[in-house]
């Protein structure tokens, strides 16, 4: 047996079997990881015994009774695929049918880019997996670039590009004083970034702020990004779920396509189909021609192979069945609009409740914002009071999940917000 050197000797321990050495103590220096700021909210909520507790930190849709929802189009798709004889591995790139339907949803049914086979696309592990796969692709083939991420953004975006080894910078997005878009700051940061930088953009229903650029602002953003030769990468987690209309929610994508950009796009079916646990998503990259798309897809698959080998089957079957059948797709469009309309209705109700209580503050931003989340403007200290005094759980940045509100608790939440903000 080799004699351990000075670096390995301290962690080698003799086992109970004579003559056998094993590395047994290298875990001792590992500290517990910090809790996820979002998942930690749910853990605290579940541990609370108060009958009045409310969780407005959850990032999943709930009906007006506070219950999780399985869409009827999904139930019907599952009935159709029940007893499916194929349970073997999908290709590394995933379900061809699911990817085809995803591209039509994002780029348009009659997209010239689909017809010309210019899009390199693979099934991904929901939106997170799509972003992670792209980040690894960026690091491998454009290692000297950095990605600009909006302030604020979904917290996991930072983890994804950091763990992929991609340098990160930020660009201004949210303006706290107006509870709206810092358009001037955003445009200035795009202009001053080194030519050829990568920019992470939320296609719709920006998480966590719920603040989206107007159509005209998107056109100006597109123009400035093109002038600088930047690469736009869109994370589209809420298509259909934001406004109730998937075409409207894809408007930013279409504007960039019309302006001649090559783009990257992460799609997720967690929110808009309620397939949170199925991890159904798609990553696509628009290329210059078919030959380039073939090469890019092959490299995406090469990266995916040691990462997770191939994507899951069941969620892909659900998505392709729903989107591939005209009647089921029609039902999905109806159901996704119901979800979006409930969220929009809760925004109106919360704002009205706060105004009725004589709040000295303006709450117009609640209805100006869109999507699942409302960036309330509550300070971390006010959020702490919401939890300690009223048993209302949310992330400390003041983000409220509108899906956590319903007709039974929205008045109570408004009372609490009014109480902790009335002296502001």
mmCIF file of C-alpha atoms in Angstrom:
data_model
loop_
_atom_site.group_PDB
_atom_site.id
_atom_site.type_symbol
_atom_site.label_atom_id
_atom_site.label_comp_id
_atom_site.label_asym_id
_atom_site.label_seq_id
_atom_site.Cartn_x
_atom_site.Cartn_y
_atom_site.Cartn_z
ATOM 1 C CA UNK A 1 0.000 0.000 0.000
ATOM 2 C CA UNK A 2 1.433 3.442 -0.885
ATOM 3 C CA UNK A 3 2.650 5.604 1.956
ATOM 4 C CA UNK A 4 0.315 8.614 2.299
ATOM 5 C CA UNK A 5 1.889 11.975 1.645
ATOM 6 C CA UNK A 6 1.623 14.956 3.962
ATOM 7 C CA UNK A 7 -1.518 16.250 2.238
ATOM 8 C CA UNK A 8 -3.564 13.059 2.570
ATOM 9 C CA UNK A 9 -2.183 11.721 5.824
ATOM 10 C CA UNK A 10 -4.315 13.874 8.157
ATOM 11 C CA UNK A 11 -7.573 12.521 6.726
ATOM 12 C CA UNK A 12 -6.657 8.828 6.567
ATOM 13 C CA UNK A 13 -7.991 6.666 9.382
ATOM 14 C CA UNK A 14 -7.447 2.964 10.019
ATOM 15 C CA UNK A 15 -10.710 1.016 9.789
ATOM 16 C CA UNK A 16 -11.694 -1.861 12.042
ATOM 17 C CA UNK A 17 -10.311 -4.275 9.447
ATOM 18 C CA UNK A 18 -6.562 -4.646 9.972
ATOM 19 C CA UNK A 19 -4.440 -3.313 7.151
ATOM 20 C CA UNK A 20 -7.243 -1.374 5.430
ATOM 21 C CA UNK A 21 -7.165 2.393 5.301
ATOM 22 C CA UNK A 22 -10.093 4.615 4.270
ATOM 23 C CA UNK A 23 -10.835 8.293 3.861
ATOM 24 C CA UNK A 24 -13.318 8.795 6.649
ATOM 25 C CA UNK A 25 -13.083 12.351 7.955
ATOM 26 C CA UNK A 26 -13.189 14.684 4.974
ATOM 27 C CA UNK A 27 -16.856 15.497 5.668
ATOM 28 C CA UNK A 28 -15.914 17.055 9.023
ATOM 29 C CA UNK A 29 -15.040 20.434 7.524
ATOM 30 C CA UNK A 30 -18.352 20.742 5.639
ATOM 31 C CA UNK A 31 -20.782 23.265 7.110
ATOM 32 C CA UNK A 32 -24.562 23.150 6.618
ATOM 33 C CA UNK A 33 -25.668 25.094 3.543
ATOM 34 C CA UNK A 34 -27.872 28.145 4.080
ATOM 35 C CA UNK A 35 -31.557 27.511 3.587
ATOM 36 C CA UNK A 36 -33.102 28.486 0.277
ATOM 37 C CA UNK A 37 -34.819 31.845 0.916
ATOM 38 C CA UNK A 38 -38.014 30.737 -0.837
ATOM 39 C CA UNK A 39 -38.241 27.117 0.295
ATOM 40 C CA UNK A 40 -37.389 28.231 3.827
ATOM 41 C CA UNK A 41 -40.577 30.318 3.903
ATOM 42 C CA UNK A 42 -42.682 27.244 3.246
ATOM 43 C CA UNK A 43 -40.853 25.274 5.935
ATOM 44 C CA UNK A 44 -41.566 27.994 8.494
ATOM 45 C CA UNK A 45 -45.207 28.200 7.376
ATOM 46 C CA UNK A 46 -45.719 24.458 7.794
ATOM 47 C CA UNK A 47 -44.254 24.568 11.304
ATOM 48 C CA UNK A 48 -46.592 27.394 12.396
ATOM 49 C CA UNK A 49 -49.595 26.166 14.400
ATOM 50 C CA UNK A 50 -51.652 29.347 14.060
ATOM 51 C CA UNK A 51 -55.118 28.830 12.499
ATOM 52 C CA UNK A 52 -54.756 32.234 10.796
ATOM 53 C CA UNK A 53 -51.506 31.524 9.001
ATOM 54 C CA UNK A 54 -51.210 32.471 5.319
ATOM 55 C CA UNK A 55 -48.451 31.548 2.867
ATOM 56 C CA UNK A 56 -47.948 34.163 0.160
ATOM 57 C CA UNK A 57 -44.421 33.001 -0.557
ATOM 58 C CA UNK A 58 -45.357 29.903 -2.543
ATOM 59 C CA UNK A 59 -44.503 29.998 -6.239
ATOM 60 C CA UNK A 60 -47.249 27.615 -7.312
ATOM 61 C CA UNK A 61 -50.822 28.292 -8.379
ATOM 62 C CA UNK A 62 -53.660 27.745 -5.941
ATOM 63 C CA UNK A 63 -57.425 27.950 -6.514
ATOM 64 C CA UNK A 64 -59.731 30.222 -4.535
ATOM 65 C CA UNK A 65 -59.885 27.600 -1.782
ATOM 66 C CA UNK A 66 -56.106 27.607 -1.471
ATOM 67 C CA UNK A 67 -55.813 24.150 -3.040
ATOM 68 C CA UNK A 68 -53.344 22.952 -5.712
ATOM 69 C CA UNK A 69 -54.869 22.558 -9.173
ATOM 70 C CA UNK A 70 -54.488 19.848 -11.802
ATOM 71 C CA UNK A 71 -55.807 21.167 -15.111
ATOM 72 C CA UNK A 72 -58.553 19.166 -16.796
ATOM 73 C CA UNK A 73 -56.570 19.134 -20.049
ATOM 74 C CA UNK A 74 -53.726 17.492 -18.130
ATOM 75 C CA UNK A 75 -56.073 14.923 -16.564
ATOM 76 C CA UNK A 76 -57.409 14.049 -20.020
ATOM 77 C CA UNK A 77 -53.873 13.788 -21.436
ATOM 78 C CA UNK A 78 -52.947 11.422 -18.609
ATOM 79 C CA UNK A 79 -56.009 9.291 -19.333
ATOM 80 C CA UNK A 80 -54.904 9.019 -22.954
ATOM 81 C CA UNK A 81 -51.308 8.074 -22.174
ATOM 82 C CA UNK A 82 -52.186 5.678 -19.345
ATOM 83 C CA UNK A 83 -50.876 2.217 -20.128
ATOM 84 C CA UNK A 84 -48.319 3.602 -22.545
ATOM 85 C CA UNK A 85 -46.133 0.701 -23.664
ATOM 86 C CA UNK A 86 -43.016 2.840 -24.054
ATOM 87 C CA UNK A 87 -41.096 3.413 -20.819
ATOM 88 C CA UNK A 88 -37.573 3.383 -22.225
ATOM 89 C CA UNK A 89 -35.117 6.263 -22.416
ATOM 90 C CA UNK A 90 -35.921 9.259 -24.531
ATOM 91 C CA UNK A 91 -33.108 10.464 -26.806
ATOM 92 C CA UNK A 92 -30.670 12.869 -25.165
ATOM 93 C CA UNK A 93 -32.501 15.722 -26.881
ATOM 94 C CA UNK A 94 -35.835 14.534 -25.528
ATOM 95 C CA UNK A 95 -39.229 14.088 -27.145
ATOM 96 C CA UNK A 96 -39.211 15.340 -30.720
ATOM 97 C CA UNK A 97 -42.970 15.953 -30.617
ATOM 98 C CA UNK A 98 -42.778 17.903 -27.368
ATOM 99 C CA UNK A 99 -39.950 20.066 -28.720
ATOM 100 C CA UNK A 100 -41.852 20.727 -31.960
ATOM 101 C CA UNK A 101 -44.940 21.867 -30.077
ATOM 102 C CA UNK A 102 -42.852 24.033 -27.758
ATOM 103 C CA UNK A 103 -41.223 25.816 -30.685
ATOM 104 C CA UNK A 104 -44.595 26.528 -32.298
ATOM 105 C CA UNK A 105 -45.881 27.959 -29.020
ATOM 106 C CA UNK A 106 -42.898 30.278 -28.604
ATOM 107 C CA UNK A 107 -41.937 31.200 -32.167
ATOM 108 C CA UNK A 108 -45.391 30.947 -33.782
ATOM 109 C CA UNK A 109 -47.255 28.186 -35.613
ATOM 110 C CA UNK A 110 -46.101 29.481 -38.991
ATOM 111 C CA UNK A 111 -42.614 30.540 -37.996
ATOM 112 C CA UNK A 112 -40.178 30.736 -40.902
ATOM 113 C CA UNK A 113 -37.395 29.745 -38.508
ATOM 114 C CA UNK A 114 -39.101 26.430 -37.766
ATOM 115 C CA UNK A 115 -39.733 25.794 -41.459
ATOM 116 C CA UNK A 116 -36.113 26.567 -42.304
ATOM 117 C CA UNK A 117 -34.898 24.306 -39.464
ATOM 118 C CA UNK A 118 -32.794 27.116 -38.011
ATOM 119 C CA UNK A 119 -33.613 26.360 -34.374
ATOM 120 C CA UNK A 120 -31.461 24.057 -32.267
ATOM 121 C CA UNK A 121 -33.753 22.777 -29.521
ATOM 122 C CA UNK A 122 -33.772 20.102 -26.841
ATOM 123 C CA UNK A 123 -36.175 19.075 -24.104
ATOM 124 C CA UNK A 124 -34.909 20.363 -20.767
ATOM 125 C CA UNK A 125 -35.569 19.852 -17.077
ATOM 126 C CA UNK A 126 -38.113 22.668 -16.892
ATOM 127 C CA UNK A 127 -36.930 26.274 -17.002
ATOM 128 C CA UNK A 128 -34.160 25.808 -14.453
ATOM 129 C CA UNK A 129 -32.626 22.977 -16.449
ATOM 130 C CA UNK A 130 -32.900 24.938 -19.682
ATOM 131 C CA UNK A 131 -31.069 27.894 -18.137
ATOM 132 C CA UNK A 132 -28.417 25.619 -16.627
ATOM 133 C CA UNK A 133 -27.805 23.829 -19.917
ATOM 134 C CA UNK A 134 -27.468 27.131 -21.749
ATOM 135 C CA UNK A 135 -25.111 28.499 -19.078
ATOM 136 C CA UNK A 136 -22.845 25.481 -19.540
ATOM 137 C CA UNK A 137 -23.030 25.948 -23.311
ATOM 138 C CA UNK A 138 -22.073 29.629 -22.978
ATOM 139 C CA UNK A 139 -19.152 28.792 -20.711
ATOM 140 C CA UNK A 140 -17.842 26.121 -23.077
ATOM 141 C CA UNK A 141 -18.113 27.988 -26.374
ATOM 142 C CA UNK A 142 -17.903 31.631 -25.307
ATOM 143 C CA UNK A 143 -15.786 31.414 -22.122
ATOM 144 C CA UNK A 144 -14.623 35.023 -22.157
ATOM 145 C CA UNK A 145 -18.095 36.525 -22.069
ATOM 146 C CA UNK A 146 -20.145 37.564 -19.083
ATOM 147 C CA UNK A 147 -23.879 37.569 -18.587
ATOM 148 C CA UNK A 148 -25.796 40.600 -17.398
ATOM 149 C CA UNK A 149 -28.613 39.750 -14.996
ATOM 150 C CA UNK A 150 -31.377 42.183 -13.980
ATOM 151 C CA UNK A 151 -31.631 43.655 -10.485
ATOM 152 C CA UNK A 152 -33.590 42.041 -9.050
ATOM 153 C CA UNK A 153 -34.188 38.659 -10.623
ATOM 154 C CA UNK A 154 -35.226 35.155 -9.614
ATOM 155 C CA UNK A 155 -32.569 34.258 -7.028
ATOM 156 C CA UNK A 156 -31.675 30.959 -8.680
ATOM 157 C CA UNK A 157 -30.467 32.723 -11.841
ATOM 158 C CA UNK A 158 -27.346 33.786 -9.957
ATOM 159 C CA UNK A 159 -26.734 30.228 -8.743
ATOM 160 C CA UNK A 160 -27.151 28.792 -12.236
ATOM 161 C CA UNK A 161 -24.607 30.952 -14.049
ATOM 162 C CA UNK A 162 -22.214 30.997 -11.080
ATOM 163 C CA UNK A 163 -22.096 27.205 -10.888
ATOM 164 C CA UNK A 164 -21.573 27.052 -14.651
ATOM 165 C CA UNK A 165 -18.487 29.234 -14.202
ATOM 166 C CA UNK A 166 -19.845 32.204 -16.180
ATOM 167 C CA UNK A 167 -18.864 35.680 -14.904
ATOM 168 C CA UNK A 168 -21.910 37.732 -13.945
ATOM 169 C CA UNK A 169 -22.698 41.404 -13.914
ATOM 170 C CA UNK A 170 -25.992 43.153 -13.305
ATOM 171 C CA UNK A 171 -28.093 45.741 -15.067
ATOM 172 C CA UNK A 172 -30.653 48.097 -13.604
ATOM 173 C CA UNK A 173 -34.261 47.001 -13.973
ATOM 174 C CA UNK A 174 -36.536 47.929 -11.053
ATOM 175 C CA UNK A 175 -37.016 51.453 -9.729
ATOM 176 C CA UNK A 176 -38.166 51.251 -6.070
ATOM 177 C CA UNK A 177 -39.500 54.801 -5.872
ATOM 178 C CA UNK A 178 -42.034 54.235 -8.664
ATOM 179 C CA UNK A 179 -42.473 50.495 -8.084
ATOM 180 C CA UNK A 180 -41.887 50.274 -11.827
ATOM 181 C CA UNK A 181 -39.278 49.838 -14.528
ATOM 182 C CA UNK A 182 -35.993 51.732 -14.416
ATOM 183 C CA UNK A 183 -36.038 52.081 -18.181
ATOM 184 C CA UNK A 184 -33.413 54.813 -18.396
ATOM 185 C CA UNK A 185 -31.021 52.865 -16.182
ATOM 186 C CA UNK A 186 -31.665 49.659 -18.106
ATOM 187 C CA UNK A 187 -30.949 51.287 -21.468
ATOM 188 C CA UNK A 188 -27.845 52.980 -20.108
ATOM 189 C CA UNK A 189 -26.455 49.689 -18.806
ATOM 190 C CA UNK A 190 -27.108 47.938 -22.123
ATOM 191 C CA UNK A 191 -25.325 50.753 -23.939
ATOM 192 C CA UNK A 192 -22.301 50.714 -21.615
ATOM 193 C CA UNK A 193 -21.817 46.943 -21.490
ATOM 194 C CA UNK A 194 -18.906 45.613 -23.570
ATOM 195 C CA UNK A 195 -19.967 44.761 -27.111
ATOM 196 C CA UNK A 196 -21.072 41.160 -27.483
ATOM 197 C CA UNK A 197 -22.186 40.665 -23.886
ATOM 198 C CA UNK A 198 -24.968 38.263 -22.938
ATOM 199 C CA UNK A 199 -28.185 39.633 -21.407
ATOM 200 C CA UNK A 200 -30.696 37.618 -19.408
ATOM 201 C CA UNK A 201 -34.227 38.883 -20.045
ATOM 202 C CA UNK A 202 -37.581 37.792 -18.603
ATOM 203 C CA UNK A 203 -39.953 37.369 -21.535
ATOM 204 C CA UNK A 204 -43.040 38.217 -19.461
ATOM 205 C CA UNK A 205 -44.252 38.405 -15.839
ATOM 206 C CA UNK A 206 -40.841 39.383 -14.470
ATOM 207 C CA UNK A 207 -39.998 37.442 -11.316
ATOM 208 C CA UNK A 208 -40.000 38.810 -8.635
ATOM 209 C CA UNK A 209 -41.242 42.300 -9.538
ATOM 210 C CA UNK A 210 -44.144 41.656 -11.929
ATOM 211 C CA UNK A 211 -42.862 44.695 -13.868
ATOM 212 C CA UNK A 212 -42.627 44.239 -17.643
ATOM 213 C CA UNK A 213 -41.505 46.718 -20.317
ATOM 214 C CA UNK A 214 -44.207 48.050 -22.610
ATOM 215 C CA UNK A 215 -44.228 46.940 -26.242
ATOM 216 C CA UNK A 216 -42.555 50.177 -27.294
ATOM 217 C CA UNK A 217 -39.912 49.798 -24.587
ATOM 218 C CA UNK A 218 -39.218 46.246 -25.746
ATOM 219 C CA UNK A 219 -38.620 47.619 -29.252
ATOM 220 C CA UNK A 220 -36.118 50.131 -27.911
ATOM 221 C CA UNK A 221 -34.401 47.449 -25.815
ATOM 222 C CA UNK A 222 -34.158 45.207 -28.872
ATOM 223 C CA UNK A 223 -32.700 48.022 -30.968
ATOM 224 C CA UNK A 224 -30.044 48.892 -28.382
ATOM 225 C CA UNK A 225 -29.061 45.253 -27.829
ATOM 226 C CA UNK A 226 -28.686 44.788 -31.587
ATOM 227 C CA UNK A 227 -26.613 47.973 -31.935
ATOM 228 C CA UNK A 228 -24.189 46.641 -29.325
ATOM 229 C CA UNK A 229 -24.021 43.122 -30.733
ATOM 230 C CA UNK A 230 -25.252 41.611 -27.448
ATOM 231 C CA UNK A 231 -26.823 38.171 -27.246
ATOM 232 C CA UNK A 232 -30.315 38.069 -25.671
ATOM 233 C CA UNK A 233 -31.269 35.023 -23.647
ATOM 234 C CA UNK A 234 -34.921 34.876 -22.598
ATOM 235 C CA UNK A 235 -36.301 32.981 -19.643
ATOM 236 C CA UNK A 236 -39.998 32.445 -20.394
ATOM 237 C CA UNK A 237 -41.536 30.703 -17.392
ATOM 238 C CA UNK A 238 -45.014 32.234 -17.632
ATOM 239 C CA UNK A 239 -46.215 32.141 -21.250
ATOM 240 C CA UNK A 240 -50.008 32.245 -21.084
ATOM 241 C CA UNK A 241 -49.985 32.517 -17.316
ATOM 242 C CA UNK A 242 -49.193 36.250 -17.293
ATOM 243 C CA UNK A 243 -52.029 37.710 -19.367
ATOM 244 C CA UNK A 244 -54.060 34.613 -20.193
ATOM 245 C CA UNK A 245 -52.942 34.848 -23.844
ATOM 246 C CA UNK A 246 -49.793 32.922 -24.893
ATOM 247 C CA UNK A 247 -49.422 35.030 -28.040
ATOM 248 C CA UNK A 248 -49.457 38.273 -26.083
ATOM 249 C CA UNK A 249 -46.996 36.888 -23.551
ATOM 250 C CA UNK A 250 -44.571 35.965 -26.359
ATOM 251 C CA UNK A 251 -44.578 39.498 -27.773
ATOM 252 C CA UNK A 252 -41.056 40.330 -26.596
ATOM 253 C CA UNK A 253 -39.720 37.198 -28.297
ATOM 254 C CA UNK A 254 -41.454 38.088 -31.555
ATOM 255 C CA UNK A 255 -40.115 41.657 -31.469
ATOM 256 C CA UNK A 256 -36.530 40.413 -31.174
ATOM 257 C CA UNK A 257 -37.099 37.879 -33.945
ATOM 258 C CA UNK A 258 -38.529 40.556 -36.245
ATOM 259 C CA UNK A 259 -35.459 42.688 -35.535
ATOM 260 C CA UNK A 260 -33.156 39.941 -36.767
ATOM 261 C CA UNK A 261 -31.645 38.750 -33.501
ATOM 262 C CA UNK A 262 -30.303 35.295 -32.879
ATOM 263 C CA UNK A 263 -31.757 34.425 -29.474
ATOM 264 C CA UNK A 264 -31.689 31.833 -26.731
ATOM 265 C CA UNK A 265 -34.904 30.777 -25.005
ATOM 266 C CA UNK A 266 -35.781 28.750 -21.917
ATOM 267 C CA UNK A 267 -39.387 27.520 -21.700
ATOM 268 C CA UNK A 268 -41.169 25.944 -18.747
ATOM 269 C CA UNK A 269 -44.525 24.203 -18.318
ATOM 270 C CA UNK A 270 -44.477 24.358 -14.522
ATOM 271 C CA UNK A 271 -46.774 27.357 -14.164
ATOM 272 C CA UNK A 272 -48.851 27.435 -17.328
ATOM 273 C CA UNK A 273 -49.750 23.720 -17.257
ATOM 274 C CA UNK A 274 -49.271 23.109 -13.549
ATOM 275 C CA UNK A 275 -46.574 20.510 -14.288
ATOM 276 C CA UNK A 276 -44.280 21.662 -11.478
ATOM 277 C CA UNK A 277 -43.064 18.209 -10.493
ATOM 278 C CA UNK A 278 -42.849 16.822 -14.022
ATOM 279 C CA UNK A 279 -39.904 19.101 -14.914
ATOM 280 C CA UNK A 280 -41.069 19.729 -18.474
ATOM 281 C CA UNK A 281 -39.253 22.425 -20.402
ATOM 282 C CA UNK A 282 -37.377 23.279 -23.567
ATOM 283 C CA UNK A 283 -34.163 25.074 -24.512
ATOM 284 C CA UNK A 284 -33.898 26.556 -27.995
ATOM 285 C CA UNK A 285 -31.270 28.609 -29.813
ATOM 286 C CA UNK A 286 -32.021 30.371 -33.093
ATOM 287 C CA UNK A 287 -29.090 29.913 -35.468
ATOM 288 C CA UNK A 288 -28.058 31.383 -38.818
ATOM 289 C CA UNK A 289 -28.948 28.303 -40.848
ATOM 290 C CA UNK A 290 -29.859 24.621 -40.640
ATOM 291 C CA UNK A 291 -26.249 23.414 -40.688
ATOM 292 C CA UNK A 292 -25.388 25.612 -37.727
ATOM 293 C CA UNK A 293 -28.495 24.451 -35.848
ATOM 294 C CA UNK A 294 -27.493 20.811 -36.290
ATOM 295 C CA UNK A 295 -24.033 21.522 -34.875
ATOM 296 C CA UNK A 296 -25.385 23.513 -31.916
ATOM 297 C CA UNK A 297 -27.942 20.846 -31.023
ATOM 298 C CA UNK A 298 -25.272 18.165 -31.102
ATOM 299 C CA UNK A 299 -23.189 20.147 -28.631
ATOM 300 C CA UNK A 300 -26.153 20.766 -26.336
ATOM 301 C CA UNK A 301 -26.719 17.009 -26.274
ATOM 302 C CA UNK A 302 -23.049 16.404 -25.581
ATOM 303 C CA UNK A 303 -23.257 18.671 -22.523
ATOM 304 C CA UNK A 304 -26.530 17.103 -21.359
ATOM 305 C CA UNK A 305 -25.200 13.542 -21.560
ATOM 306 C CA UNK A 306 -22.931 13.658 -18.459
ATOM 307 C CA UNK A 307 -25.205 16.150 -16.703
ATOM 308 C CA UNK A 308 -28.453 14.109 -16.625
ATOM 309 C CA UNK A 309 -28.163 11.750 -19.618
ATOM 310 C CA UNK A 310 -31.694 12.291 -20.953
ATOM 311 C CA UNK A 311 -34.881 14.066 -19.846
ATOM 312 C CA UNK A 312 -38.001 12.497 -18.265
ATOM 313 C CA UNK A 313 -40.743 10.959 -20.375
ATOM 314 C CA UNK A 314 -44.048 11.502 -18.583
ATOM 315 C CA UNK A 315 -44.151 15.303 -18.600
ATOM 316 C CA UNK A 316 -43.102 15.367 -22.238
ATOM 317 C CA UNK A 317 -45.996 13.067 -23.133
ATOM 318 C CA UNK A 318 -48.446 15.329 -21.311
ATOM 319 C CA UNK A 319 -47.200 18.494 -23.036
ATOM 320 C CA UNK A 320 -47.121 16.976 -26.515
ATOM 321 C CA UNK A 321 -50.572 15.432 -26.030
ATOM 322 C CA UNK A 322 -52.141 18.701 -24.853
ATOM 323 C CA UNK A 323 -50.503 20.960 -27.434
ATOM 324 C CA UNK A 324 -50.716 18.430 -30.256
ATOM 325 C CA UNK A 325 -54.475 17.898 -30.037
ATOM 326 C CA UNK A 326 -56.636 20.860 -31.208
ATOM 327 C CA UNK A 327 -59.412 20.191 -28.691
ATOM 328 C CA UNK A 328 -57.065 19.697 -25.737
ATOM 329 C CA UNK A 329 -55.088 22.789 -26.702
ATOM 330 C CA UNK A 330 -58.333 24.766 -26.845
ATOM 331 C CA UNK A 331 -59.185 23.510 -23.351
ATOM 332 C CA UNK A 332 -55.703 24.425 -22.106
ATOM 333 C CA UNK A 333 -56.036 27.957 -23.467
ATOM 334 C CA UNK A 334 -59.328 28.291 -21.621
ATOM 335 C CA UNK A 335 -57.902 26.942 -18.359
ATOM 336 C CA UNK A 336 -54.713 28.998 -18.446
ATOM 337 C CA UNK A 337 -56.842 32.118 -18.940
ATOM 338 C CA UNK A 338 -58.923 31.174 -15.892
ATOM 339 C CA UNK A 339 -55.729 30.964 -13.824
ATOM 340 C CA UNK A 340 -54.399 34.260 -15.151
ATOM 341 C CA UNK A 341 -57.729 36.003 -14.617
ATOM 342 C CA UNK A 342 -57.893 34.828 -11.009
ATOM 343 C CA UNK A 343 -54.437 36.240 -10.352
ATOM 344 C CA UNK A 344 -55.392 39.543 -11.997
ATOM 345 C CA UNK A 345 -58.606 39.610 -9.961
ATOM 346 C CA UNK A 346 -56.699 39.117 -6.719
ATOM 347 C CA UNK A 347 -54.500 42.092 -7.582
ATOM 348 C CA UNK A 348 -57.564 44.283 -7.969
ATOM 349 C CA UNK A 349 -59.135 42.986 -4.762
ATOM 350 C CA UNK A 350 -55.986 43.476 -2.676
ATOM 351 C CA UNK A 351 -55.543 47.025 -3.933
ATOM 352 C CA UNK A 352 -59.207 47.860 -3.276
ATOM 353 C CA UNK A 353 -58.996 46.452 0.256
ATOM 354 C CA UNK A 354 -55.920 48.539 1.064
ATOM 355 C CA UNK A 355 -57.484 51.696 -0.317
ATOM 356 C CA UNK A 356 -60.712 51.096 1.638
ATOM 357 C CA UNK A 357 -58.673 50.924 4.842
ATOM 358 C CA UNK A 358 -57.467 54.466 4.253
ATOM 359 C CA UNK A 359 -53.836 53.579 3.581
ATOM 360 C CA UNK A 360 -51.707 56.712 3.170
ATOM 361 C CA UNK A 361 -49.655 54.954 0.499
ATOM 362 C CA UNK A 362 -50.325 54.441 -3.187
ATOM 363 C CA UNK A 363 -51.010 50.822 -4.143
ATOM 364 C CA UNK A 364 -51.442 51.378 -7.860
ATOM 365 C CA UNK A 365 -48.362 49.288 -8.538
ATOM 366 C CA UNK A 366 -50.248 46.166 -7.432
ATOM 367 C CA UNK A 367 -52.493 46.338 -10.498
ATOM 368 C CA UNK A 368 -49.813 47.799 -12.789
ATOM 369 C CA UNK A 369 -47.650 44.724 -12.277
ATOM 370 C CA UNK A 370 -48.476 41.399 -13.904
ATOM 371 C CA UNK A 371 -47.997 37.698 -13.303
ATOM 372 C CA UNK A 372 -47.876 35.540 -10.224
ATOM 373 C CA UNK A 373 -45.844 37.898 -8.073
ATOM 374 C CA UNK A 374 -46.373 41.376 -6.692
ATOM 375 C CA UNK A 375 -43.354 43.354 -5.556
ATOM 376 C CA UNK A 376 -45.184 45.008 -2.699
ATOM 377 C CA UNK A 377 -42.597 47.513 -1.533
ATOM 378 C CA UNK A 378 -42.652 46.126 2.021
ATOM 379 C CA UNK A 379 -39.298 46.428 3.768
ATOM 380 C CA UNK A 380 -37.605 43.392 5.359
ATOM 381 C CA UNK A 381 -38.575 44.743 8.782
ATOM 382 C CA UNK A 382 -42.204 45.082 7.726
ATOM 383 C CA UNK A 383 -42.146 41.546 6.333
ATOM 384 C CA UNK A 384 -40.818 40.331 9.682
ATOM 385 C CA UNK A 385 -43.784 41.975 11.400
ATOM 386 C CA UNK A 386 -46.171 40.359 8.903
ATOM 387 C CA UNK A 387 -44.821 37.002 10.021
ATOM 388 C CA UNK A 388 -44.356 37.546 13.751
ATOM 389 C CA UNK A 389 -47.609 39.430 14.385
ATOM 390 C CA UNK A 390 -49.958 38.104 11.717
ATOM 391 C CA UNK A 391 -48.503 34.696 10.740
ATOM 392 C CA UNK A 392 -48.286 35.756 7.083
ATOM 393 C CA UNK A 393 -45.281 34.224 5.337
ATOM 394 C CA UNK A 394 -43.419 35.757 2.406
ATOM 395 C CA UNK A 395 -39.856 36.384 1.246
ATOM 396 C CA UNK A 396 -38.081 39.280 2.942
ATOM 397 C CA UNK A 397 -37.795 41.256 -0.300
ATOM 398 C CA UNK A 398 -41.544 41.932 -0.027
ATOM 399 C CA UNK A 399 -42.562 39.661 -2.886
ATOM 400 C CA UNK A 400 -46.159 38.466 -2.552
ATOM 401 C CA UNK A 401 -47.396 35.445 -4.473
ATOM 402 C CA UNK A 402 -50.841 36.466 -5.684
ATOM 403 C CA UNK A 403 -51.671 32.758 -6.000
ATOM 404 C CA UNK A 404 -51.540 32.543 -2.220
ATOM 405 C CA UNK A 405 -54.403 35.034 -1.915
ATOM 406 C CA UNK A 406 -58.074 34.099 -2.121
ATOM 407 C CA UNK A 407 -61.428 35.612 -1.208
ATOM 408 C CA UNK A 408 -61.120 34.085 2.246
ATOM 409 C CA UNK A 409 -57.795 35.651 3.255
ATOM 410 C CA UNK A 410 -57.244 38.737 1.097
ATOM 411 C CA UNK A 411 -58.963 41.017 3.627
ATOM 412 C CA UNK A 412 -56.831 39.673 6.472
ATOM 413 C CA UNK A 413 -53.656 40.164 4.417
ATOM 414 C CA UNK A 414 -54.740 43.714 3.556
ATOM 415 C CA UNK A 415 -55.322 44.421 7.264
ATOM 416 C CA UNK A 416 -51.818 43.224 8.067
ATOM 417 C CA UNK A 417 -50.167 45.205 5.267
ATOM 418 C CA UNK A 418 -52.055 48.326 6.347
ATOM 419 C CA UNK A 419 -50.985 47.862 9.959
ATOM 420 C CA UNK A 420 -47.270 47.466 9.206
ATOM 421 C CA UNK A 421 -47.161 50.298 6.605
ATOM 422 C CA UNK A 422 -49.531 52.961 7.977
ATOM 423 C CA UNK A 423 -46.731 54.827 9.729
ATOM 424 C CA UNK A 424 -44.499 54.848 6.640
#
